[in-house]
Every structure is written in C-alpha cells, then in structure tokens.
Coordinates of C-alpha atoms in Angstrom, one line a residue:
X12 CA 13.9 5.5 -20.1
X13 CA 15.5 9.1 -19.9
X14 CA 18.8 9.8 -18.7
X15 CA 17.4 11.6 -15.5
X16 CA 15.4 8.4 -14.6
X17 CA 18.2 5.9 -15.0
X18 CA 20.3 7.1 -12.7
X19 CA 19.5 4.7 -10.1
X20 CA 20.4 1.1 -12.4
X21 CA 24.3 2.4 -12.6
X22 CA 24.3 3.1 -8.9
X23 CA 22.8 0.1 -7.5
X24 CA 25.7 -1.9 -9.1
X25 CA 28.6 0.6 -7.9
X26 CA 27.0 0.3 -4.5
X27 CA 26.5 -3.7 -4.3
X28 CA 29.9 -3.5 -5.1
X29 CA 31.0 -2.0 -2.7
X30 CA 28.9 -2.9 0.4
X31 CA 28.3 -6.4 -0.6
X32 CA 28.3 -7.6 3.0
X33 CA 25.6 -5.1 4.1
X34 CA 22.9 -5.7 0.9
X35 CA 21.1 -8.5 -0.5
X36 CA 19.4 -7.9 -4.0
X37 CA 15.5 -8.6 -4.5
X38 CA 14.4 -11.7 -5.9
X39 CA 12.4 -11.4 -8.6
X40 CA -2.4 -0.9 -5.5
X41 CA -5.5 -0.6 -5.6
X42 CA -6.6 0.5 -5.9
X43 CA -9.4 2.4 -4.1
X44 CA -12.3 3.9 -5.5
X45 CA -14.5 6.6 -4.6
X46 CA -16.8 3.6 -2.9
X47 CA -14.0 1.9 -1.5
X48 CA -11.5 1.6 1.5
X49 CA -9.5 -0.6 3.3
X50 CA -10.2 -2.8 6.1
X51 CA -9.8 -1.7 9.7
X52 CA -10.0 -4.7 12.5
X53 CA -13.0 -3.6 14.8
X54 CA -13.5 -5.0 17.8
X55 CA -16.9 -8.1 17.9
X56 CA -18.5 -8.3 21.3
X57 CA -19.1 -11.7 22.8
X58 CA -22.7 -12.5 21.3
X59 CA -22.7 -15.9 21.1
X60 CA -23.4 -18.3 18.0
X61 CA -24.7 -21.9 18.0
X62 CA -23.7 -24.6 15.3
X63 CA -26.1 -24.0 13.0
X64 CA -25.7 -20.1 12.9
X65 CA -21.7 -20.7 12.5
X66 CA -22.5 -22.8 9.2
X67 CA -25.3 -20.6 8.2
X68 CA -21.9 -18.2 7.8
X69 CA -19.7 -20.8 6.2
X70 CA -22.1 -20.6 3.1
X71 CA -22.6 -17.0 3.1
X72 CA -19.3 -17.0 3.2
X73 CA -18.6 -19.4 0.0
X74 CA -21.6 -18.1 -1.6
X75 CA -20.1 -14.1 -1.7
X76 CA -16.4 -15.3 -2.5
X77 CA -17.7 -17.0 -5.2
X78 CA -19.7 -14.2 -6.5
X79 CA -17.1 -11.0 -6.1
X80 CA -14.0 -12.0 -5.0
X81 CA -11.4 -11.4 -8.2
X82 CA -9.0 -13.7 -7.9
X83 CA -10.8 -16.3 -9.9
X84 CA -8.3 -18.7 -9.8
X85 CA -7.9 -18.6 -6.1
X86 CA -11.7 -19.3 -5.5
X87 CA -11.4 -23.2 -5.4
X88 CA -8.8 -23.3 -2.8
X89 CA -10.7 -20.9 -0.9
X90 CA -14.4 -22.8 -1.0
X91 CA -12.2 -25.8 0.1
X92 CA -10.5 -24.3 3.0
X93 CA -14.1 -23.4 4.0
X94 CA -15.7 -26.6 3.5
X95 CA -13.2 -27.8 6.1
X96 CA -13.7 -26.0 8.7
X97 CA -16.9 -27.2 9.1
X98 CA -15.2 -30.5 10.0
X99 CA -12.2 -28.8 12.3
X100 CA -12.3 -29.6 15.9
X101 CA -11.4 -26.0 16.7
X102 CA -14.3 -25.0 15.1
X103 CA -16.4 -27.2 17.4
X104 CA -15.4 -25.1 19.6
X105 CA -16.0 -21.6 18.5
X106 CA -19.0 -20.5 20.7
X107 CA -18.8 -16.6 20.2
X108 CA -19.2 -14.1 17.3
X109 CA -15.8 -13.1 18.1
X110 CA -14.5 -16.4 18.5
X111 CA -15.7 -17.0 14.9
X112 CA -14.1 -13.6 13.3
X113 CA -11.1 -14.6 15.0
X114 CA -11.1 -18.0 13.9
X115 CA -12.5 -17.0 10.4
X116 CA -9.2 -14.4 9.8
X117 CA -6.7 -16.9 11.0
X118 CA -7.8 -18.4 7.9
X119 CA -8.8 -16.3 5.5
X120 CA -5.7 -14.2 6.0
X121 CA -3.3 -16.5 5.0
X122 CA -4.8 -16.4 1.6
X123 CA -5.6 -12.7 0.8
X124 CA -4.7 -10.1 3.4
X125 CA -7.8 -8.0 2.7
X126 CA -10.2 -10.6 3.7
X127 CA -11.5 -9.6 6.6
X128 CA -14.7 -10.6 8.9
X129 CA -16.1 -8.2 11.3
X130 CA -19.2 -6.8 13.5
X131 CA -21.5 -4.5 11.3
X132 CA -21.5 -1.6 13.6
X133 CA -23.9 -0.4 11.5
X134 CA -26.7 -2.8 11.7
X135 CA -25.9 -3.2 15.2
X136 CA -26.4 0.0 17.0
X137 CA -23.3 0.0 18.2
X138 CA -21.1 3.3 18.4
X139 CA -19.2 3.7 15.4
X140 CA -15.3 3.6 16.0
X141 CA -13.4 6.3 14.3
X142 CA -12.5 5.3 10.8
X143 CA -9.1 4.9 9.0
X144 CA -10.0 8.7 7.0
X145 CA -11.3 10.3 9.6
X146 CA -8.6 9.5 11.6
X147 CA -6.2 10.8 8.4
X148 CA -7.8 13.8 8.7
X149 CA -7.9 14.6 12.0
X150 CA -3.8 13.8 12.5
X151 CA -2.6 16.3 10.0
X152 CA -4.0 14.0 7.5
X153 CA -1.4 11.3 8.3
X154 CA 1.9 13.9 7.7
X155 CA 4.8 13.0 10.9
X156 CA 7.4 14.6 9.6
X157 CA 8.6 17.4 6.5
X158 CA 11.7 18.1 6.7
X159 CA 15.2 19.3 5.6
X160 CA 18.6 18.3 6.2
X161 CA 21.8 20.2 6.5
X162 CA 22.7 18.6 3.5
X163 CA 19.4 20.0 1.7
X164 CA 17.8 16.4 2.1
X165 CA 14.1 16.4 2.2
X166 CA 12.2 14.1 4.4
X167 CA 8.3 13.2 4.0
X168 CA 7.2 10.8 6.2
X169 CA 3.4 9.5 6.7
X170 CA 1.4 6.9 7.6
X171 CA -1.3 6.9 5.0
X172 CA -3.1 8.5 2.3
X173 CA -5.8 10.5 3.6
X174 CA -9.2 11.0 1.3
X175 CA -8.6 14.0 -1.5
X176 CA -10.7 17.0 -0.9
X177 CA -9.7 20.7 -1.1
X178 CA -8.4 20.3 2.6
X179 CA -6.0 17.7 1.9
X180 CA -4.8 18.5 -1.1
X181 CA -3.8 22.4 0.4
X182 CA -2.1 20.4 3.1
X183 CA -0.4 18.4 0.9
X184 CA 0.4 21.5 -1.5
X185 CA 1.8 22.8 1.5
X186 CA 4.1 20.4 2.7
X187 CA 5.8 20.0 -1.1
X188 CA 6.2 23.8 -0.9
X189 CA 7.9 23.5 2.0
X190 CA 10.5 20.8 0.2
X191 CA 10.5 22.1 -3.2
X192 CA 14.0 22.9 -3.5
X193 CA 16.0 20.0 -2.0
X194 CA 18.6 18.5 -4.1
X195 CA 17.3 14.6 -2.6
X196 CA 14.2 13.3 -1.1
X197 CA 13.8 10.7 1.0
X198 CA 9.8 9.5 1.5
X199 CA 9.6 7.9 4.3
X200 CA 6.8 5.0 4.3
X201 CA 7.7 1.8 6.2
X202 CA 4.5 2.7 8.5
X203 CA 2.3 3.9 6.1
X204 CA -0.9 1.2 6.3
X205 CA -2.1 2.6 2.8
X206 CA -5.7 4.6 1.6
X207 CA -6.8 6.6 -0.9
X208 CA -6.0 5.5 -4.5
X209 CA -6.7 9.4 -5.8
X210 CA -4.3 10.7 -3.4
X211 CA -1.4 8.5 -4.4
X212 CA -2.1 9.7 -8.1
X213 CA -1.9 13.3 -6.5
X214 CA 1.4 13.4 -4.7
X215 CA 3.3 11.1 -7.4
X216 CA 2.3 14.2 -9.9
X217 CA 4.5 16.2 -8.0
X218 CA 7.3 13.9 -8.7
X219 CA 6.5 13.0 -12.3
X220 CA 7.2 14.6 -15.1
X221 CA 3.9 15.6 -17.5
X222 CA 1.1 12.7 -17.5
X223 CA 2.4 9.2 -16.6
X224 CA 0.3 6.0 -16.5
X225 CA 0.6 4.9 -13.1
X226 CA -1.8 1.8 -12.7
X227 CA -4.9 0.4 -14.3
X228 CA -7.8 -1.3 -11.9
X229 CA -9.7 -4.5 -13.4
X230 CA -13.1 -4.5 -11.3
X231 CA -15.1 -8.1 -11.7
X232 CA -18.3 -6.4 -11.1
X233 CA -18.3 -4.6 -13.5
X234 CA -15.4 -6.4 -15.8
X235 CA -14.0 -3.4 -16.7
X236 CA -10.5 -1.7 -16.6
X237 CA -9.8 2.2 -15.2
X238 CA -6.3 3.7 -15.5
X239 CA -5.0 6.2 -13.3
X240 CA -2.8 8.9 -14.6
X241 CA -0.6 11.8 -13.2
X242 CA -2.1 15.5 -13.3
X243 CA -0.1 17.2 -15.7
X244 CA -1.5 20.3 -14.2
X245 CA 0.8 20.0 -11.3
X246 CA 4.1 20.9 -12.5
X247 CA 6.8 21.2 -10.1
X248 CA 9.8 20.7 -12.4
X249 CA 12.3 20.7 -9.9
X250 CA 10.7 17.7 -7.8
X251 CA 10.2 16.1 -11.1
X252 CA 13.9 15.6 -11.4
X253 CA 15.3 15.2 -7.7
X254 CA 16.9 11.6 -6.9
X255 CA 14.1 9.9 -4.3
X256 CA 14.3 6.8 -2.0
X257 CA 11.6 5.0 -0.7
X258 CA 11.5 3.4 2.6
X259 CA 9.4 0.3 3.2
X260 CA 8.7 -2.2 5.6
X261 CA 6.7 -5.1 6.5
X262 CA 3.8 -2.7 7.8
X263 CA 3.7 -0.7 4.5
X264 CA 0.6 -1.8 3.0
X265 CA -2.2 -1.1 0.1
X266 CA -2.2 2.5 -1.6
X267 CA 1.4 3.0 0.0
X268 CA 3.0 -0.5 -1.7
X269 CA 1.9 0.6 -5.0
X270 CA 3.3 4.3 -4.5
X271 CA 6.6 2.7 -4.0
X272 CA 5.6 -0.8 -6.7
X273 CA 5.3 2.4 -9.0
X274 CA 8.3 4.8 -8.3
X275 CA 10.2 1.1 -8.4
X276 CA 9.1 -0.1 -11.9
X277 CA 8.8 3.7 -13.5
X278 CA 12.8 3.6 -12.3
X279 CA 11.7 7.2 -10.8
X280 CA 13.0 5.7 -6.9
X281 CA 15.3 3.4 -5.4
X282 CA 13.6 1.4 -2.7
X283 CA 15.2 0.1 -0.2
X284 CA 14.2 -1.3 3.2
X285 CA 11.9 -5.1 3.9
X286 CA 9.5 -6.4 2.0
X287 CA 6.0 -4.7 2.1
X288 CA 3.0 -6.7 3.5
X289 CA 1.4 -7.5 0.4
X290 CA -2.2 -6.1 -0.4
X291 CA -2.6 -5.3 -3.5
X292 CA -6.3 -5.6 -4.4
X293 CA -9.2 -2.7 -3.4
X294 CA -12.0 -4.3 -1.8
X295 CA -15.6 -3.5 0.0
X296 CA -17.8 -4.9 2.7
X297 CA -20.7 -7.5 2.3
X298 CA -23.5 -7.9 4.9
X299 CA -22.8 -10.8 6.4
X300 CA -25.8 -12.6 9.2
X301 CA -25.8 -12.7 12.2
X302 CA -24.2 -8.9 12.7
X303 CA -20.9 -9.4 11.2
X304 CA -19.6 -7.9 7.8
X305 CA -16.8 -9.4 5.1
X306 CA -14.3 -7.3 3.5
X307 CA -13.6 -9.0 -0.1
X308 CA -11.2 -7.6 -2.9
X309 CA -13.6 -7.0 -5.6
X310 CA -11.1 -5.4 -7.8
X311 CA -6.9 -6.0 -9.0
X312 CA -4.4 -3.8 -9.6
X313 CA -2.1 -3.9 -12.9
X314 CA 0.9 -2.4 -13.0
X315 CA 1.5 -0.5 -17.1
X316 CA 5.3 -1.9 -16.7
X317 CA 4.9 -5.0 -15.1
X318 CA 1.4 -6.4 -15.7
X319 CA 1.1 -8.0 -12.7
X320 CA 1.3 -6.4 -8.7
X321 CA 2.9 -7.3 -5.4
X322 CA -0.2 -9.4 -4.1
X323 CA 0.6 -11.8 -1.9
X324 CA 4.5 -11.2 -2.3
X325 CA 4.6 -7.5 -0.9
X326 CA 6.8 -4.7 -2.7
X327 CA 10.9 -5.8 -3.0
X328 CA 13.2 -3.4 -2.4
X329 CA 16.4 -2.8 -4.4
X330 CA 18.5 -3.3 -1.4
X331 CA 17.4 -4.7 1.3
X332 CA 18.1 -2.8 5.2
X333 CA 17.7 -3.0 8.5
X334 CA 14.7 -0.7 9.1
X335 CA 16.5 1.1 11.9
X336 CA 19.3 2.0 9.8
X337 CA 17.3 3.0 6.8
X338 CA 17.0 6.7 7.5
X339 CA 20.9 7.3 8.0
X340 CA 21.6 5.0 4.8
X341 CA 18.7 6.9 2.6
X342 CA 20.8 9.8 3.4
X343 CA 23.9 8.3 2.9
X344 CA 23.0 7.2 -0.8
X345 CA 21.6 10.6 -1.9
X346 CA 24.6 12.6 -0.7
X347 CA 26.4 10.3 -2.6
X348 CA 24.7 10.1 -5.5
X349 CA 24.6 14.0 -5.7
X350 CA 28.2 14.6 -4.9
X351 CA 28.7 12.3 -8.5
X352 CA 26.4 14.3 -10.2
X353 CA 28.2 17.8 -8.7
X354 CA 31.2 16.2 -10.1
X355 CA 29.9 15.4 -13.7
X356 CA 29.0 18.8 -14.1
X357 CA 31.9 20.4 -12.8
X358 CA 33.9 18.5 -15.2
X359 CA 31.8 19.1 -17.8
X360 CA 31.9 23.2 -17.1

C-alpha cells in the first residue's frame, strides 16, 4: 500500500479518538454486463390468477432458480420457502397477478434483493415504462450536483451509473474537468440506486492511479470469471492523489455499493455514512407464464482484496453518520486532513 493511499488508516484512529461519542466502527458489484441491468419494480395490472395458474408459477419458479440462480448454496432454502407457500393461508388468498408479485417479493426479497417478479410488458402489449438508462440519460445522466467549495472541496453527487457511450462518457469527462483541481473530494452516493458495471470502471479511472484490478465477475452460465480493470489511458494525476470520502446510505445499492466496496478495500476512500442495501450480484429476466417476468442474479461479484462482496450485508462504512450530517462532516474531515498534510510539508520545506 503506498504512502498516498494510507493516509486514511492513521486518521481514522486520531479521529475515533477524538469523537468517540459521535462514531461507531464497522463490524466486520456486479456486476452488469453488456446484456444485463438491474431490476426496476413495474407496476402488474389486476388480471386475475386461479389456483392452478398460481402453482403453475411456483414450479416455474423452483425450476429457473434452480437452473441460474448463483448462489448455489442458497438454492435449497429457497426451493423450500417456495414449497411452502403452496401450503400458506395467505396464499389461498392471492387472487390477482399482482396480488402474487406482491406476495412473491415479500418473500423472495428477504433472501436476495435482486429477485424480483414482474409483468412482461413486453409480451403483454402493454406500454413500456421508461427504463432505469433511459431515465439516466435523459436527467443529465443521473449528475445532481458538481461542485466546489470555498475551501476548494469538490462535490459529485449522482444517483446512478448511466450506460457508457460517447455521450456519457463526454458528460462525465466534463464534470471531472470541472473538479480537476480540488485539493478534496467528496462523492456523494447515499441515493445512488446503482447501473452500469462499465461505467463505474470509467469514473474510478479518474481516481486511480495506472491500471487497477477492481472486481472479477463469476457467471454460472457460462462458469467463467471476467475482471474489470481501470483504463490506464485516463490519466488525471492530480485526481489520482486527492483525499476522497464516500457517502452511503441504506438506498445506495448495486454498481454504486461496489464503487464505494472498492475505494474502501483498495484504501483509496474513507466511507462513512449507513450501511448500503446490499445487492451485490448482476442478474437478468426469465419469461415467466402467465405475463409476469423473474429477475434472477445469474452472476457474483469478487472483490481482488477481499474475495468475497457485501451481498446480503450491504457496504460498512468506516465511521458510521447520521445521513443528514454527512455532507458537513465529509467536509469537516478533508479540511482537516489537508490542513495536516499543509503542515507536513511546511515543516518539511
């Protein structure tokens, strides 16, 4: 680990020191491909379903878990919980298609936050509801604010990572431009409901040094592994070197928990904030009968550092905020942390 990157472990301690009462320490992505995304809740009109269509489901159900879902070990549990239902009383009662996605997700979701049953808008006929990217793209590609401080404190905050194309990635280009010389950078994500796997390997390359090994992808289908690296071609030394925080909260989710599960373990970021929501796994729709669609992780992220990921357990923070205060305290640590640093080099000069 290189001097530069290590600045945050002697911190952290000086601070917990100090604001003891205010802190407590942590306890213990994705990612998408080209032909993947994450799931968006839509909307199931009230078509209803009789008994033997709602079980017709439950084994379509088991039967595509069992052949794609990647969290082998998991399976079991999950064929069981299904089994079940077919016995629960509040299932008896189901009587719609969106009674039964409803009921469906309670379930499912306690289990693996991408799984996700809704109405196939395509096979329907229905309109098609704006989609997660197209949405991206059409808000400034999911940019709220770039700015700077008095204090020459950068601010990026966004709520997702749009699809890379030429577009975005001018957009993007431009708002580092427009922070490339701050001393500190605060990146601001605690809404950010994730997205493009490509695109968080773009921005991190303007914050990392040369070509870094971010993540690696096991897919079941195809029982292979792909790594995602930085693009040394994007050098922006300066915002290779800056201190960063990360803000996160329980609605940071996907592409943007393993941006920050990466800064974290790389030691490139302090993160500080609530515990992310906890999807770490990319996943794509099946067909389902009957109308309706499943969204099933097909796929797991491994972190090069930790060989493991925050599914299920979210992203911890190194110090742990109230989400309202985490702007003013982000601040508060980098003008700290650069008025040591002044101080070094004064002394050393």
């Amino acid at each position: 680990m290189s001097r530069e990157n290590s600045f945050w472990q002697r911190d952290i301690s000086v601070y917990l020191n100090c604001r003891k009462h205010d802190i407590i320490m942590f306890a213990t992505l994705f990612f998408l491909t080209t032909t993947t995304s994450f799931a968006q809740q839509n909307d199931v009109e009230c078509v209803q379903l009789n008994n033997k269509m709602k079980l017709e489901l439950i084994e379509e159900l088991k039967t595509k878990i069992n052949l794609n879902y990647v969290e082998i070990d998991k399976i079991p549990l999950i064929i069981k919980t299904l089994e079940a239902i077919k016995h629960n009383r509040a299932f008896a009662n189901v009587k719609s298609r969106q009674d039964f996605t409803r009921f469906i997700n309670n379930t499912l979701l306690r289990i693996d936050q991408h799984f996700s049953v809704s109405s196939n808008l395509k096979s329907s006929g229905a309109p098609l509801k704006e989609s997660w990217s197209e949405k991206l793209a059409r808000l400034d590609w999911g940019f709220e604010r770039v700015e700077v401080s008095v204090n020459n404190i950068g601010l990026l905050r966004f709520w997702g990572f749009a699809d890379l194309n030429e577009t975005s990635k001018e957009v993007i280009s431009n708002h580092m431009r427009a922070i490339e010389n701050v001393d500190g950078l605060i990146i601001d994500l605690r809404d950010n409901g994730g997205g493009s796997a490509q695109t968080v390997q773009y921005i991190s390359s303007y914050f990392l040094k040369g070509r870094q090994h971010l993540n690696t992808f096991y897919s079941r289908a195809s029982d292979s592994f792909e790594e995602f690296y930085t693009d040394p071609a994007i050098d922006f030394p300066h915002l290779s070197q800056i201190p960063i925080v990360i803000i996160i909260g329980p609605k940071t989710f996907s592409a943007a928990e393993e941006f920050a599960y990466n800064f974290k373990h790389m030691s490139r970021a302090m993160v500080i904030g609530k515990t992310s929501k906890g999807g770490a796994n990319p996943w794509r729709y099946f067909e389902l009968q009957h109308g309706l669609r499943f969204a099933i992780p097909t796929a797991k992220a491994i972190n090069p550092v930790t060989q493991s990921n925050w599914e299920g357990v979210g992203v911890q923070p190194h110090l742990y905020i109230e989400l309202e205060d985490a702007e003013q305290k982000a601040t508060e640590l980098l003008v700290r942390k650069l008025h040591v640093k002044r101080s070094i080099i004064n002394h050393n000069n």
